[in-house]
Short mmCIF file of N, CA and C in Angstrom, two decimals:
data_model
loop_
_atom_site.label_atom_id
_atom_site.label_comp_id
_atom_site.label_asym_id
_atom_site.label_seq_id
_atom_site.Cartn_x
_atom_site.Cartn_y
_atom_site.Cartn_z
N MET W 15 -6.12 -72.92 -44.14
CA MET W 15 -5.68 -73.22 -45.59
C MET W 15 -6.98 -73.83 -46.12
N ASN W 16 -7.17 -73.45 -47.25
CA ASN W 16 -8.55 -73.92 -48.14
C ASN W 16 -8.14 -75.33 -48.77
N ALA W 17 -9.01 -76.23 -48.77
CA ALA W 17 -9.02 -77.35 -49.56
C ALA W 17 -9.10 -77.11 -51.10
N PRO W 18 -8.47 -77.90 -51.78
CA PRO W 18 -8.59 -77.62 -53.30
C PRO W 18 -10.14 -77.97 -53.87
N ASP W 19 -10.53 -77.26 -54.64
CA ASP W 19 -11.92 -77.19 -55.20
C ASP W 19 -12.14 -78.81 -55.78
N GLU W 20 -13.02 -79.49 -55.38
CA GLU W 20 -12.81 -80.90 -55.95
C GLU W 20 -13.61 -81.08 -57.38
N GLY W 21 -14.39 -79.97 -57.64
CA GLY W 21 -14.89 -79.91 -58.96
C GLY W 21 -14.19 -79.17 -60.01
N ALA W 22 -12.93 -78.60 -59.55
CA ALA W 22 -11.93 -77.98 -60.50
C ALA W 22 -11.06 -78.95 -61.17
N PRO W 23 -10.90 -78.73 -62.43
CA PRO W 23 -9.91 -79.57 -63.10
C PRO W 23 -8.62 -79.80 -62.57
N GLN W 24 -7.96 -80.99 -62.69
CA GLN W 24 -6.52 -81.03 -62.07
C GLN W 24 -5.72 -80.95 -63.23
N VAL W 25 -4.73 -79.97 -63.37
CA VAL W 25 -3.80 -79.63 -64.35
C VAL W 25 -2.45 -80.04 -63.88
N GLU W 26 -1.75 -80.71 -64.77
CA GLU W 26 -0.37 -81.32 -64.46
C GLU W 26 0.46 -81.04 -65.55
N PRO W 27 1.79 -80.97 -65.50
CA PRO W 27 2.57 -80.94 -66.57
C PRO W 27 2.51 -82.13 -67.49
N LEU W 28 3.14 -82.04 -68.67
CA LEU W 28 3.12 -83.26 -69.65
C LEU W 28 4.21 -84.12 -69.09
N ASP W 29 3.98 -85.51 -69.08
CA ASP W 29 4.93 -86.43 -68.75
C ASP W 29 5.53 -87.09 -70.05
N THR W 30 6.31 -87.88 -69.82
CA THR W 30 6.96 -88.55 -71.33
C THR W 30 5.81 -89.29 -72.04
N GLN W 31 5.06 -89.95 -71.48
CA GLN W 31 4.01 -90.77 -72.25
C GLN W 31 3.11 -89.66 -73.07
N ALA W 32 2.72 -88.73 -72.28
CA ALA W 32 1.82 -87.58 -72.95
C ALA W 32 2.75 -86.92 -74.01
N ARG W 33 3.92 -86.57 -73.81
CA ARG W 33 4.66 -85.95 -74.94
C ARG W 33 4.94 -86.98 -76.32
N ILE W 34 4.98 -88.38 -75.89
CA ILE W 34 4.96 -89.36 -77.09
C ILE W 34 3.64 -89.46 -77.72
N VAL W 35 2.55 -89.42 -77.12
CA VAL W 35 1.33 -89.44 -77.67
C VAL W 35 1.22 -88.10 -78.56
N LEU W 36 1.31 -86.95 -78.05
CA LEU W 36 1.12 -85.81 -78.68
C LEU W 36 2.09 -85.45 -79.98
N ARG W 37 3.34 -86.15 -79.82
CA ARG W 37 4.11 -86.07 -80.90
C ARG W 37 3.54 -87.02 -82.00
N GLY W 38 2.93 -88.14 -81.67
CA GLY W 38 2.33 -89.15 -82.75
C GLY W 38 0.98 -88.26 -83.21
N TRP W 39 0.26 -87.58 -82.57
CA TRP W 39 -0.87 -86.93 -83.22
C TRP W 39 -0.56 -86.00 -84.19
N LEU W 40 0.74 -85.33 -83.91
CA LEU W 40 1.15 -84.13 -84.49
C LEU W 40 1.80 -84.67 -85.78
N GLY W 41 2.34 -85.98 -85.83
CA GLY W 41 2.76 -86.66 -87.00
C GLY W 41 1.54 -86.99 -87.73
N ASP W 42 0.57 -87.47 -87.26
CA ASP W 42 -0.66 -87.77 -88.11
C ASP W 42 -1.09 -86.60 -88.75
N ALA W 43 -1.18 -85.25 -87.98
CA ALA W 43 -1.59 -84.19 -88.58
C ALA W 43 -0.69 -83.84 -89.81
N ALA W 44 0.62 -84.02 -89.80
CA ALA W 44 1.43 -83.75 -90.89
C ALA W 44 1.11 -84.54 -92.04
N ARG W 45 0.71 -85.84 -91.80
CA ARG W 45 0.35 -86.77 -92.93
C ARG W 45 -0.87 -86.08 -93.67
N LEU W 46 -1.84 -85.47 -92.74
CA LEU W 46 -2.89 -84.97 -93.40
C LEU W 46 -2.49 -83.60 -94.22
N GLY W 47 -1.27 -82.96 -94.34
CA GLY W 47 -1.05 -81.90 -94.87
C GLY W 47 -1.09 -80.61 -93.90
N ILE W 48 -0.99 -80.89 -92.55
CA ILE W 48 -1.16 -79.79 -91.81
C ILE W 48 0.02 -79.36 -91.49
N ASP W 49 0.49 -77.95 -91.22
CA ASP W 49 1.56 -77.46 -90.89
C ASP W 49 0.87 -76.50 -89.65
N PRO W 50 1.28 -76.85 -88.32
CA PRO W 50 0.57 -75.88 -87.35
C PRO W 50 1.14 -74.51 -87.30
N GLU W 51 1.89 -74.11 -88.12
CA GLU W 51 2.43 -72.80 -88.33
C GLU W 51 1.40 -72.00 -89.27
N LEU W 52 0.62 -72.76 -90.17
CA LEU W 52 -0.18 -72.26 -91.12
C LEU W 52 -1.69 -72.61 -90.97
N LEU W 53 -2.48 -71.69 -90.41
CA LEU W 53 -3.69 -71.81 -90.06
C LEU W 53 -4.53 -72.31 -91.32
N GLU W 54 -4.18 -71.92 -92.60
CA GLU W 54 -5.09 -72.26 -93.54
C GLU W 54 -4.89 -73.98 -93.70
N THR W 55 -3.89 -74.51 -93.50
CA THR W 55 -3.63 -75.79 -93.68
C THR W 55 -4.53 -76.72 -92.73
N LEU W 56 -4.91 -76.02 -91.56
CA LEU W 56 -5.78 -76.60 -90.50
C LEU W 56 -7.21 -76.57 -91.27
N GLN W 57 -7.63 -75.54 -91.76
CA GLN W 57 -8.81 -75.31 -92.39
C GLN W 57 -9.02 -76.20 -93.60
N ASP W 58 -8.01 -76.08 -94.41
CA ASP W 58 -8.09 -77.11 -95.71
C ASP W 58 -8.16 -78.56 -95.40
N ALA W 59 -7.31 -78.98 -94.32
CA ALA W 59 -7.43 -80.60 -94.02
C ALA W 59 -8.77 -80.79 -93.48
N TYR W 60 -9.46 -80.03 -92.75
CA TYR W 60 -10.83 -80.24 -92.21
C TYR W 60 -11.80 -80.35 -93.31
N GLU W 61 -11.78 -79.28 -94.20
CA GLU W 61 -12.75 -79.15 -95.18
C GLU W 61 -12.46 -80.31 -96.14
N LYS W 62 -11.29 -80.64 -96.43
CA LYS W 62 -11.15 -81.83 -97.31
C LYS W 62 -11.53 -83.08 -96.89
N TYR W 63 -11.47 -83.37 -95.54
CA TYR W 63 -11.76 -84.57 -94.76
C TYR W 63 -13.39 -84.45 -94.74
N LEU W 64 -13.99 -83.46 -94.49
CA LEU W 64 -15.49 -83.34 -94.49
C LEU W 64 -16.06 -83.74 -95.81
N ASP W 65 -15.41 -83.21 -97.00
CA ASP W 65 -15.93 -83.47 -98.21
C ASP W 65 -15.75 -85.08 -98.53
N GLN W 66 -14.64 -85.57 -98.18
CA GLN W 66 -14.30 -87.06 -98.58
C GLN W 66 -15.52 -87.76 -97.59
N VAL W 67 -15.83 -87.57 -96.43
CA VAL W 67 -16.68 -88.37 -95.65
C VAL W 67 -18.12 -88.09 -96.32
N LEU W 68 -18.50 -86.89 -96.55
CA LEU W 68 -19.61 -86.70 -97.21
C LEU W 68 -19.92 -87.39 -98.52
N ALA W 69 -18.78 -87.52 -99.25
CA ALA W 69 -18.79 -88.12 -100.59
C ALA W 69 -18.90 -89.90 -100.34
N THR W 70 -18.79 -90.14 -99.25
CA THR W 70 -18.85 -91.80 -98.96
C THR W 70 -20.23 -92.25 -98.41
N GLU W 71 -20.65 -93.12 -98.89
CA GLU W 71 -21.98 -93.57 -98.37
C GLU W 71 -21.82 -94.01 -96.97
N PRO W 72 -22.96 -93.57 -96.18
CA PRO W 72 -22.94 -93.65 -94.82
C PRO W 72 -22.41 -95.06 -94.23
N ASP W 73 -22.82 -95.97 -94.73
CA ASP W 73 -22.50 -97.25 -94.29
C ASP W 73 -21.14 -97.83 -94.56
N GLN W 74 -20.25 -96.98 -95.40
CA GLN W 74 -18.97 -97.24 -95.75
C GLN W 74 -18.09 -96.29 -95.13
N ARG W 75 -18.59 -95.32 -94.36
CA ARG W 75 -17.77 -94.45 -93.64
C ARG W 75 -16.91 -95.03 -92.36
N GLU W 76 -15.71 -94.63 -92.34
CA GLU W 76 -14.97 -95.09 -91.24
C GLU W 76 -15.07 -94.08 -90.07
N ASP W 77 -14.77 -94.56 -88.77
CA ASP W 77 -14.65 -93.89 -87.59
C ASP W 77 -13.80 -92.38 -87.87
N PRO W 78 -14.36 -91.24 -87.64
CA PRO W 78 -13.60 -90.19 -87.99
C PRO W 78 -12.80 -89.65 -86.77
N THR W 79 -12.85 -90.39 -85.67
CA THR W 79 -12.15 -89.90 -84.39
C THR W 79 -10.58 -89.66 -84.69
N PRO W 80 -10.06 -90.70 -85.11
CA PRO W 80 -8.42 -90.48 -85.30
C PRO W 80 -8.12 -88.98 -86.29
N THR W 81 -8.90 -88.87 -87.36
CA THR W 81 -8.60 -87.63 -88.18
C THR W 81 -8.94 -86.68 -87.31
N LEU W 82 -10.13 -86.44 -86.68
CA LEU W 82 -10.40 -85.26 -86.06
C LEU W 82 -9.67 -84.87 -84.93
N THR W 83 -9.03 -86.11 -84.30
CA THR W 83 -8.25 -85.85 -83.28
C THR W 83 -6.68 -85.26 -83.58
N ALA W 84 -6.47 -85.83 -84.83
CA ALA W 84 -5.06 -85.24 -85.44
C ALA W 84 -5.35 -83.77 -85.74
N ILE W 85 -6.54 -83.41 -86.19
CA ILE W 85 -6.88 -81.84 -86.60
C ILE W 85 -6.87 -81.16 -85.37
N GLY W 86 -7.50 -81.56 -84.39
CA GLY W 86 -7.51 -81.13 -83.06
C GLY W 86 -6.36 -80.61 -82.35
N MET W 87 -5.40 -81.71 -82.38
CA MET W 87 -4.05 -81.50 -81.67
C MET W 87 -3.36 -80.69 -82.62
N ALA W 88 -3.31 -80.40 -83.87
CA ALA W 88 -2.63 -79.39 -84.76
C ALA W 88 -3.30 -78.25 -84.25
N LEU W 89 -4.57 -77.96 -84.41
CA LEU W 89 -5.10 -76.80 -83.85
C LEU W 89 -4.53 -76.20 -82.42
N GLY W 90 -4.53 -77.18 -81.40
CA GLY W 90 -3.85 -76.89 -80.31
C GLY W 90 -2.45 -76.48 -80.37
N GLU W 91 -1.62 -77.12 -81.23
CA GLU W 91 -0.22 -76.79 -81.43
C GLU W 91 -0.24 -75.33 -82.01
N HIS W 92 -1.06 -75.06 -82.93
CA HIS W 92 -1.15 -73.71 -83.46
C HIS W 92 -1.37 -72.61 -82.47
N LEU W 93 -2.25 -73.16 -81.53
CA LEU W 93 -2.65 -72.02 -80.43
C LEU W 93 -1.45 -72.06 -79.31
N ARG W 94 -0.71 -72.90 -79.10
CA ARG W 94 0.42 -73.00 -78.21
C ARG W 94 1.53 -72.22 -78.94
N ARG W 95 1.73 -72.21 -80.10
CA ARG W 95 2.86 -71.37 -80.84
C ARG W 95 2.49 -70.06 -80.70
N ASN W 96 1.29 -69.52 -80.77
CA ASN W 96 0.81 -68.19 -80.91
C ASN W 96 0.22 -67.49 -79.86
N SER W 97 0.28 -68.19 -78.58
CA SER W 97 -0.12 -67.73 -77.21
C SER W 97 0.81 -67.92 -76.16
N ASP W 98 0.31 -67.62 -74.93
CA ASP W 98 1.04 -68.14 -73.71
C ASP W 98 0.45 -69.33 -73.22
N ALA W 99 -0.32 -70.22 -73.80
CA ALA W 99 -0.98 -71.38 -73.41
C ALA W 99 0.12 -72.33 -73.66
N ASP W 100 0.08 -73.39 -72.87
CA ASP W 100 0.87 -74.56 -73.12
C ASP W 100 0.27 -75.85 -72.95
N TRP W 101 0.89 -77.02 -73.53
CA TRP W 101 0.20 -78.24 -73.18
C TRP W 101 0.22 -78.66 -71.92
N ARG W 102 -0.86 -79.42 -71.36
CA ARG W 102 -0.93 -79.84 -69.88
C ARG W 102 -1.75 -81.13 -70.01
N ILE W 103 -1.60 -81.90 -69.15
CA ILE W 103 -2.53 -83.15 -68.80
C ILE W 103 -3.72 -82.42 -67.85
N VAL W 104 -4.90 -82.65 -68.30
CA VAL W 104 -5.96 -82.23 -67.51
C VAL W 104 -6.87 -83.38 -67.03
N THR W 105 -7.16 -83.40 -65.87
CA THR W 105 -8.16 -84.33 -65.46
C THR W 105 -9.52 -83.61 -64.95
N ASP W 106 -10.57 -83.88 -65.56
CA ASP W 106 -11.96 -83.36 -65.15
C ASP W 106 -12.87 -84.54 -65.04
N ASP W 107 -14.26 -84.03 -64.90
CA ASP W 107 -15.16 -85.01 -64.73
C ASP W 107 -15.49 -86.04 -65.97
N GLN W 108 -14.72 -85.59 -67.22
CA GLN W 108 -14.90 -86.38 -68.42
C GLN W 108 -13.78 -87.28 -68.37
N GLY W 109 -12.64 -87.12 -67.55
CA GLY W 109 -11.54 -88.08 -67.59
C GLY W 109 -10.29 -87.18 -67.71
N ARG W 110 -9.25 -87.83 -68.28
CA ARG W 110 -7.66 -87.35 -68.37
C ARG W 110 -7.54 -87.12 -69.79
N ASP W 111 -6.93 -85.86 -70.21
CA ASP W 111 -6.64 -85.83 -71.56
C ASP W 111 -5.62 -84.72 -71.74
N LEU W 112 -5.26 -84.55 -73.03
CA LEU W 112 -4.17 -83.42 -73.36
C LEU W 112 -4.95 -82.08 -73.46
N ALA W 113 -4.74 -81.00 -73.11
CA ALA W 113 -5.33 -79.75 -73.16
C ALA W 113 -4.27 -78.60 -73.23
N LEU W 114 -4.76 -77.58 -73.59
CA LEU W 114 -3.96 -76.20 -73.32
C LEU W 114 -4.48 -75.55 -72.10
N ALA W 115 -3.49 -75.02 -71.34
CA ALA W 115 -3.94 -74.07 -70.35
C ALA W 115 -3.14 -72.92 -70.14
N SER W 116 -3.73 -71.71 -69.83
CA SER W 116 -3.09 -70.70 -69.69
C SER W 116 -1.97 -70.81 -68.43
N PRO W 117 -1.19 -69.99 -68.34
CA PRO W 117 -0.07 -70.10 -67.08
C PRO W 117 -0.64 -70.23 -65.88
N ASP W 118 -1.80 -69.30 -65.75
CA ASP W 118 -2.46 -69.38 -64.21
C ASP W 118 -3.45 -70.34 -64.24
N GLU W 119 -3.83 -71.12 -65.31
CA GLU W 119 -4.65 -72.35 -65.55
C GLU W 119 -6.06 -71.89 -65.37
N SER W 120 -6.42 -70.55 -65.60
CA SER W 120 -7.63 -70.00 -65.51
C SER W 120 -8.46 -70.38 -66.78
N SER W 121 -7.71 -70.47 -67.94
CA SER W 121 -8.46 -70.77 -69.19
C SER W 121 -7.70 -72.24 -69.56
N ILE W 122 -8.75 -73.13 -70.14
CA ILE W 122 -8.30 -74.49 -70.30
C ILE W 122 -9.09 -74.84 -71.58
N LEU W 123 -8.36 -75.43 -72.46
CA LEU W 123 -9.09 -75.64 -73.88
C LEU W 123 -8.58 -77.05 -74.11
N PHE W 124 -9.67 -78.12 -74.41
CA PHE W 124 -9.29 -79.23 -75.08
C PHE W 124 -9.44 -79.13 -76.54
N PRO W 125 -8.37 -79.05 -77.14
CA PRO W 125 -8.55 -78.72 -78.75
C PRO W 125 -9.35 -79.63 -79.63
N VAL W 126 -9.40 -80.92 -79.21
CA VAL W 126 -10.22 -81.81 -80.15
C VAL W 126 -11.69 -81.44 -79.80
N ASP W 127 -12.21 -80.97 -78.75
CA ASP W 127 -13.73 -80.54 -78.61
C ASP W 127 -14.46 -79.71 -79.61
N PRO W 128 -13.79 -78.55 -79.97
CA PRO W 128 -14.22 -77.82 -81.03
C PRO W 128 -14.31 -78.47 -82.23
N VAL W 129 -13.34 -79.10 -82.58
CA VAL W 129 -13.24 -80.02 -83.86
C VAL W 129 -14.32 -80.83 -83.89
N ALA W 130 -14.51 -81.57 -82.87
CA ALA W 130 -15.47 -82.64 -83.02
C ALA W 130 -17.08 -81.83 -82.84
N GLY W 131 -17.17 -80.88 -82.02
CA GLY W 131 -18.40 -80.00 -82.12
C GLY W 131 -18.97 -79.51 -83.41
N HIS W 132 -17.77 -78.93 -84.27
CA HIS W 132 -18.12 -78.36 -85.61
C HIS W 132 -18.48 -79.38 -86.59
N TRP W 133 -17.66 -80.44 -86.37
CA TRP W 133 -17.91 -81.68 -87.16
C TRP W 133 -19.22 -82.21 -86.97
N ALA W 134 -19.71 -82.33 -85.82
CA ALA W 134 -21.16 -82.86 -85.57
C ALA W 134 -22.25 -82.24 -86.45
N VAL W 135 -22.05 -81.03 -86.74
CA VAL W 135 -23.12 -80.20 -87.45
C VAL W 135 -22.48 -79.85 -88.80
N GLN W 136 -21.55 -80.41 -89.26
CA GLN W 136 -20.75 -80.21 -90.37
C GLN W 136 -20.62 -78.88 -90.81
N GLN W 137 -20.22 -78.11 -89.92
CA GLN W 137 -19.97 -76.73 -90.18
C GLN W 137 -18.53 -76.43 -90.90
N ARG W 138 -18.61 -75.43 -91.69
CA ARG W 138 -17.40 -75.14 -92.67
C ARG W 138 -17.05 -73.72 -92.12
N GLU W 139 -15.80 -73.54 -92.62
CA GLU W 139 -15.23 -72.19 -92.56
C GLU W 139 -15.06 -71.75 -91.08
N TRP W 140 -15.02 -72.46 -90.12
CA TRP W 140 -15.09 -72.17 -88.87
C TRP W 140 -13.73 -71.72 -88.08
N VAL W 141 -12.54 -72.36 -88.66
CA VAL W 141 -11.35 -72.60 -87.96
C VAL W 141 -10.81 -71.06 -87.68
N SER W 142 -10.87 -70.29 -88.76
CA SER W 142 -10.02 -68.94 -88.30
C SER W 142 -10.78 -68.17 -87.30
N GLY W 143 -12.04 -68.16 -87.42
CA GLY W 143 -12.83 -67.49 -86.20
C GLY W 143 -12.74 -68.02 -84.88
N PHE W 144 -12.65 -69.31 -84.99
CA PHE W 144 -12.46 -69.88 -83.62
C PHE W 144 -11.03 -69.75 -83.17
N VAL W 145 -10.00 -69.78 -83.95
CA VAL W 145 -8.75 -69.55 -83.51
C VAL W 145 -8.57 -68.10 -82.87
N ALA W 146 -8.94 -67.11 -83.73
CA ALA W 146 -9.04 -65.67 -83.32
C ALA W 146 -9.68 -65.54 -81.89
N ALA W 147 -10.84 -66.14 -81.48
CA ALA W 147 -11.48 -66.01 -80.28
C ALA W 147 -10.64 -66.80 -79.26
N ALA W 148 -10.09 -68.07 -79.51
CA ALA W 148 -9.18 -68.79 -78.56
C ALA W 148 -7.95 -67.91 -78.31
N LEU W 149 -7.35 -67.20 -79.16
CA LEU W 149 -6.14 -66.49 -78.98
C LEU W 149 -6.53 -65.33 -77.97
N ASP W 150 -7.63 -64.79 -78.33
CA ASP W 150 -8.05 -63.74 -77.27
C ASP W 150 -8.13 -63.94 -75.82
N SER W 151 -8.56 -65.34 -75.49
CA SER W 151 -8.87 -65.73 -74.26
C SER W 151 -7.52 -66.22 -73.81
N PHE W 152 -6.34 -66.39 -74.46
CA PHE W 152 -5.07 -66.79 -73.86
C PHE W 152 -4.27 -65.45 -74.13
N GLY W 153 -3.09 -65.47 -73.39
CA GLY W 153 -2.27 -64.27 -73.46
C GLY W 153 -1.42 -64.06 -74.69
N GLU W 154 -0.63 -63.28 -74.85
CA GLU W 154 0.33 -63.01 -75.95
C GLU W 154 1.63 -63.96 -75.53
N PRO W 155 2.21 -64.60 -76.58
CA PRO W 155 3.42 -65.48 -76.40
C PRO W 155 4.46 -64.86 -75.42
N GLN W 156 5.14 -65.68 -74.66
CA GLN W 156 6.10 -65.03 -73.77
C GLN W 156 7.28 -65.15 -74.59
#
């Protein structure tokens, strides 16, 4: 019998606490005008927030993490609804977090990461292309 790969992420089903946290983030996303069924609402919320932050003096800007996390979780929920991926708790060398995983756990996506990555370079109009590529990496909804 082979020992588990110690460098591989550990994937677990959501527990009650994780479900509560996810519901909270999706509620925050709804307050931003995001409907996970409608991809354009994700793009619009991201663009609007980017415009708002860029229009604010740098020393007056608030930490964008909560807003970016809400957008990322809504992005993840959109992917979950349109693929065979499902929410999981994933522990890797970066820590423990909510992520999407394919049924065989061969594809794992932390949905806040692409939002934060695109935010860091102030990239616009990236959401639909990213979602198309992500959906290609996951299977069809069951």
